[in-house]
CSV table of C-alpha atoms in Angstrom, one decimal:
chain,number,residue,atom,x,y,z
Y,1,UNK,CA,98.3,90.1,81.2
Y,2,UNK,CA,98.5,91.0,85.0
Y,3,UNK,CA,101.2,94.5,85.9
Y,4,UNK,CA,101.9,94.6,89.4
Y,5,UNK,CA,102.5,98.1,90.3
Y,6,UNK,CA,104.2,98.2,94.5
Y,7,UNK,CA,105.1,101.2,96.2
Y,8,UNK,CA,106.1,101.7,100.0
Y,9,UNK,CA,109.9,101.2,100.0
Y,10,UNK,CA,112.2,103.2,101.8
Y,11,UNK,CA,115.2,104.1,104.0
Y,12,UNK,CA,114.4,103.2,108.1
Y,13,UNK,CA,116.8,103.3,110.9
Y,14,UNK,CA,117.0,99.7,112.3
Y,15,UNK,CA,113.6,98.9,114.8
Y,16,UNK,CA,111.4,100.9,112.3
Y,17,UNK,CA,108.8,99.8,110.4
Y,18,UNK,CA,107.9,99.9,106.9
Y,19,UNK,CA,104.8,99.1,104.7
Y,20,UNK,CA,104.6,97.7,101.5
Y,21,UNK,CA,102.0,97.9,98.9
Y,22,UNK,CA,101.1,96.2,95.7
Y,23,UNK,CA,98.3,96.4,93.1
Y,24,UNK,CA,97.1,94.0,90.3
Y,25,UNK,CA,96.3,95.8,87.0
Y,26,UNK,CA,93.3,93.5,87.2
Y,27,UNK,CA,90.8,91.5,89.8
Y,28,UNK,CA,92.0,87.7,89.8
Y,29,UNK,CA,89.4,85.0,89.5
Y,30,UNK,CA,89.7,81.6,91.2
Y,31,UNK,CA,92.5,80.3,93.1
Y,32,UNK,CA,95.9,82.2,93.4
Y,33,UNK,CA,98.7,83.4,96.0
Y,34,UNK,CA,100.1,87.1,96.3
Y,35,UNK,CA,103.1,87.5,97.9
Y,36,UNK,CA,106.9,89.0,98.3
Y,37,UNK,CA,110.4,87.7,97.4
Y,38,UNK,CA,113.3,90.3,98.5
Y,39,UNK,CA,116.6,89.8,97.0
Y,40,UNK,CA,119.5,91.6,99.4
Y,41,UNK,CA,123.0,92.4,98.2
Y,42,UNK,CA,125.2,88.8,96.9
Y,43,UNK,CA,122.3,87.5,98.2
Y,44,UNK,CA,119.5,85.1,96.1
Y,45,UNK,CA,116.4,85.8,95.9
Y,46,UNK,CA,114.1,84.1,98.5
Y,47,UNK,CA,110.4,84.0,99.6
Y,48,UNK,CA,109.1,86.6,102.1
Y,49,UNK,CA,105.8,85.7,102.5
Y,50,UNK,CA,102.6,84.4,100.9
Y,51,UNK,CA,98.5,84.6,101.5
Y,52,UNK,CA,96.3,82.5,99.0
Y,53,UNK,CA,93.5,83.9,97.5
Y,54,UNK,CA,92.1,81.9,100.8
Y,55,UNK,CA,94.0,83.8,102.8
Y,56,UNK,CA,96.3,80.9,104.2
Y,57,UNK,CA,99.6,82.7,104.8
Y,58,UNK,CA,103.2,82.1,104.7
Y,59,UNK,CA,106.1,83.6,106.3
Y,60,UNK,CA,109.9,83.3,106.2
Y,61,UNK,CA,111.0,81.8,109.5
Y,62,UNK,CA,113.5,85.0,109.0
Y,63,UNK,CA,110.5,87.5,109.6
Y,64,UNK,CA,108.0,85.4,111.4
Y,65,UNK,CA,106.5,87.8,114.3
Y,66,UNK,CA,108.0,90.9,112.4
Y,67,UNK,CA,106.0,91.1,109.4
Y,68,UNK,CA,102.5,90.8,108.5
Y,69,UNK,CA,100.9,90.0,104.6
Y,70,UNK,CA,97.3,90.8,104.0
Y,71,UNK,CA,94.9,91.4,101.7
Y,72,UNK,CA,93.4,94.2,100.8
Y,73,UNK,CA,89.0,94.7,100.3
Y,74,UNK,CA,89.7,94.9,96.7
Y,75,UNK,CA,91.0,91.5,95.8
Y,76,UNK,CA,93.8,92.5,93.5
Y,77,UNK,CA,95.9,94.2,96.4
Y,78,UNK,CA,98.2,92.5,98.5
Y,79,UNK,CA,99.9,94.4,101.8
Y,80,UNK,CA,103.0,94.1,103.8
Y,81,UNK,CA,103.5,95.4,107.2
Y,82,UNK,CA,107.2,94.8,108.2
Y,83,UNK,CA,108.0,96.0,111.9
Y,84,UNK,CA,111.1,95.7,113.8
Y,85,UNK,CA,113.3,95.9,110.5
Y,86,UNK,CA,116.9,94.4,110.9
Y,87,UNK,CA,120.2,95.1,108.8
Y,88,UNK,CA,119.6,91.9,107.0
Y,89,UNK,CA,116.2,93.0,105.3
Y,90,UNK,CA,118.1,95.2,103.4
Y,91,UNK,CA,116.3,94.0,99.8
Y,92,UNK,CA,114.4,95.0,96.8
Y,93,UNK,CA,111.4,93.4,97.2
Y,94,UNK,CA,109.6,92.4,94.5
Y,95,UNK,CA,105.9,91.3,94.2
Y,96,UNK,CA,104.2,88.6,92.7
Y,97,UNK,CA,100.8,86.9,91.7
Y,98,UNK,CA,101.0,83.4,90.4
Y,99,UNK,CA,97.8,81.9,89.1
Y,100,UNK,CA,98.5,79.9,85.9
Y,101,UNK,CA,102.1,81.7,85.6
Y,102,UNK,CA,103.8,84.1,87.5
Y,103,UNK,CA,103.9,88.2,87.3
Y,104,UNK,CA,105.8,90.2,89.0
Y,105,UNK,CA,106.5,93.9,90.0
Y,106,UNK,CA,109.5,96.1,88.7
Y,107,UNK,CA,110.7,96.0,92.7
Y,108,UNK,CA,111.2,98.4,95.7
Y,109,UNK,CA,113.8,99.1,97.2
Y,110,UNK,CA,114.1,98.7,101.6
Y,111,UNK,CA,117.5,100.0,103.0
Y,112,UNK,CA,117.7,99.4,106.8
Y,113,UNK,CA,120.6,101.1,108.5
Y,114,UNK,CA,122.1,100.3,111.7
Protein backbone atom coordinates (compact mmCIF):
# COMPACT_ATOMS: atom_id res chain seq x y z
CA UNK A 1 0.00 0.00 0.00
CA UNK A 2 1.63 3.31 -1.31
CA UNK A 3 -0.57 7.08 -0.01
CA UNK A 4 0.58 9.84 -1.93
CA UNK A 5 0.18 12.87 0.13
CA UNK A 6 0.78 16.45 -2.44
CA UNK A 7 0.62 19.87 -1.32
CA UNK A 8 1.55 23.17 -3.17
CA UNK A 9 -1.67 24.19 -5.01
CA UNK A 10 -2.98 27.44 -5.18
CA UNK A 11 -4.56 30.66 -6.70
CA UNK A 12 -1.71 32.73 -9.15
CA UNK A 13 -2.42 35.57 -11.38
CA UNK A 14 -1.61 34.39 -14.98
CA UNK A 15 2.67 34.50 -15.62
CA UNK A 16 3.11 33.30 -11.98
CA UNK A 17 4.56 30.34 -10.91
CA UNK A 18 3.59 27.52 -8.75
CA UNK A 19 5.18 24.45 -7.18
CA UNK A 20 3.93 21.22 -6.58
CA UNK A 21 4.92 18.63 -4.16
CA UNK A 22 4.24 15.00 -3.48
CA UNK A 23 5.34 12.34 -1.01
CA UNK A 24 5.22 8.47 -1.03
CA UNK A 25 4.14 6.97 2.31
CA UNK A 26 7.03 4.64 1.46
CA UNK A 27 10.61 4.35 -0.49
CA UNK A 28 9.91 2.45 -3.90
CA UNK A 29 12.24 -0.26 -4.92
CA UNK A 30 13.14 -1.07 -8.50
CA UNK A 31 11.78 0.39 -11.51
CA UNK A 32 8.84 3.01 -11.47
CA UNK A 33 7.55 6.50 -12.83
CA UNK A 34 6.19 9.47 -10.56
CA UNK A 35 4.30 11.94 -12.16
CA UNK A 36 1.16 14.40 -12.60
CA UNK A 37 -2.20 14.20 -14.49
CA UNK A 38 -4.46 17.52 -14.05
CA UNK A 39 -7.99 17.38 -14.88
CA UNK A 40 -9.46 21.16 -15.74
CA UNK A 41 -13.10 21.95 -15.81
CA UNK A 42 -15.33 19.64 -18.73
CA UNK A 43 -12.13 18.70 -19.40
CA UNK A 44 -10.46 14.78 -19.21
CA UNK A 45 -8.06 13.98 -17.42
CA UNK A 46 -4.53 14.04 -19.22
CA UNK A 47 -0.87 13.44 -18.46
CA UNK A 48 1.32 16.38 -17.14
CA UNK A 49 4.42 15.01 -16.91
CA UNK A 50 6.57 11.98 -15.92
CA UNK A 51 10.30 11.08 -14.59
CA UNK A 52 11.21 7.31 -14.19
CA UNK A 53 12.78 6.07 -11.30
CA UNK A 54 15.77 6.76 -14.04
CA UNK A 55 14.93 10.04 -14.23
CA UNK A 56 13.92 9.94 -17.99
CA UNK A 57 11.22 12.58 -18.14
CA UNK A 58 8.15 13.44 -19.89
CA UNK A 59 6.18 16.51 -20.53
CA UNK A 60 2.98 17.52 -22.16
CA UNK A 61 3.69 19.31 -25.38
CA UNK A 62 1.00 21.77 -23.57
CA UNK A 63 3.79 22.73 -20.82
CA UNK A 64 6.99 21.85 -22.38
CA UNK A 65 9.49 24.85 -21.44
CA UNK A 66 6.99 25.93 -18.59
CA UNK A 67 7.24 23.27 -16.17
CA UNK A 68 9.81 21.32 -14.73
CA UNK A 69 9.37 17.44 -12.84
CA UNK A 70 12.08 16.23 -10.54
CA UNK A 71 12.96 14.15 -8.05
CA UNK A 72 13.59 14.75 -4.78
CA UNK A 73 17.12 13.22 -2.65
CA UNK A 74 14.67 11.03 -0.89
CA UNK A 75 13.44 8.70 -3.57
CA UNK A 76 9.77 8.70 -2.64
CA UNK A 77 9.25 12.52 -3.60
CA UNK A 78 8.44 13.76 -6.78
CA UNK A 79 8.42 17.89 -7.59
CA UNK A 80 6.80 20.17 -9.92
CA UNK A 81 7.86 23.52 -10.81
CA UNK A 82 5.25 25.08 -13.14
CA UNK A 83 6.30 28.75 -14.31
CA UNK A 84 4.55 30.94 -16.69
CA UNK A 85 1.05 29.51 -15.67
CA UNK A 86 -1.77 30.20 -18.38
CA UNK A 87 -5.65 30.21 -17.99
CA UNK A 88 -5.81 26.81 -19.37
CA UNK A 89 -3.85 25.07 -16.39
CA UNK A 90 -6.61 25.74 -14.40
CA UNK A 91 -6.63 21.83 -12.88
CA UNK A 92 -6.64 19.68 -9.89
CA UNK A 93 -3.70 17.87 -10.25
CA UNK A 94 -3.39 14.72 -9.02
CA UNK A 95 -0.21 12.62 -8.35
CA UNK A 96 0.72 9.26 -9.12
CA UNK A 97 3.26 6.37 -8.67
CA UNK A 98 2.84 3.38 -10.86
CA UNK A 99 5.08 0.40 -10.19
CA UNK A 100 3.04 -2.85 -10.45
CA UNK A 101 -0.38 -0.71 -10.17
CA UNK A 102 -1.13 2.64 -9.87
CA UNK A 103 -1.65 5.08 -6.63
CA UNK A 104 -2.63 8.16 -6.61
CA UNK A 105 -3.02 11.41 -4.43
CA UNK A 106 -6.50 12.93 -3.18
CA UNK A 107 -5.56 16.13 -5.73
CA UNK A 108 -4.65 19.83 -5.56
CA UNK A 109 -6.28 22.28 -6.72
CA UNK A 110 -4.29 25.17 -9.32
CA UNK A 111 -6.64 28.21 -10.25
CA UNK A 112 -4.91 30.55 -12.64
CA UNK A 113 -6.73 33.88 -13.29
CA UNK A 114 -6.40 36.12 -16.10
Amino acid sequence: QVQLVESGGGLVQAGGSLRLSCAASRVILGFFTMGWYRQGPGKQRELVASITSGDITNYADSVKGRFTISRGNAKNTVSLQMNSLKPEDTAVYYCYISTSRDWWGQGTQVTVSS
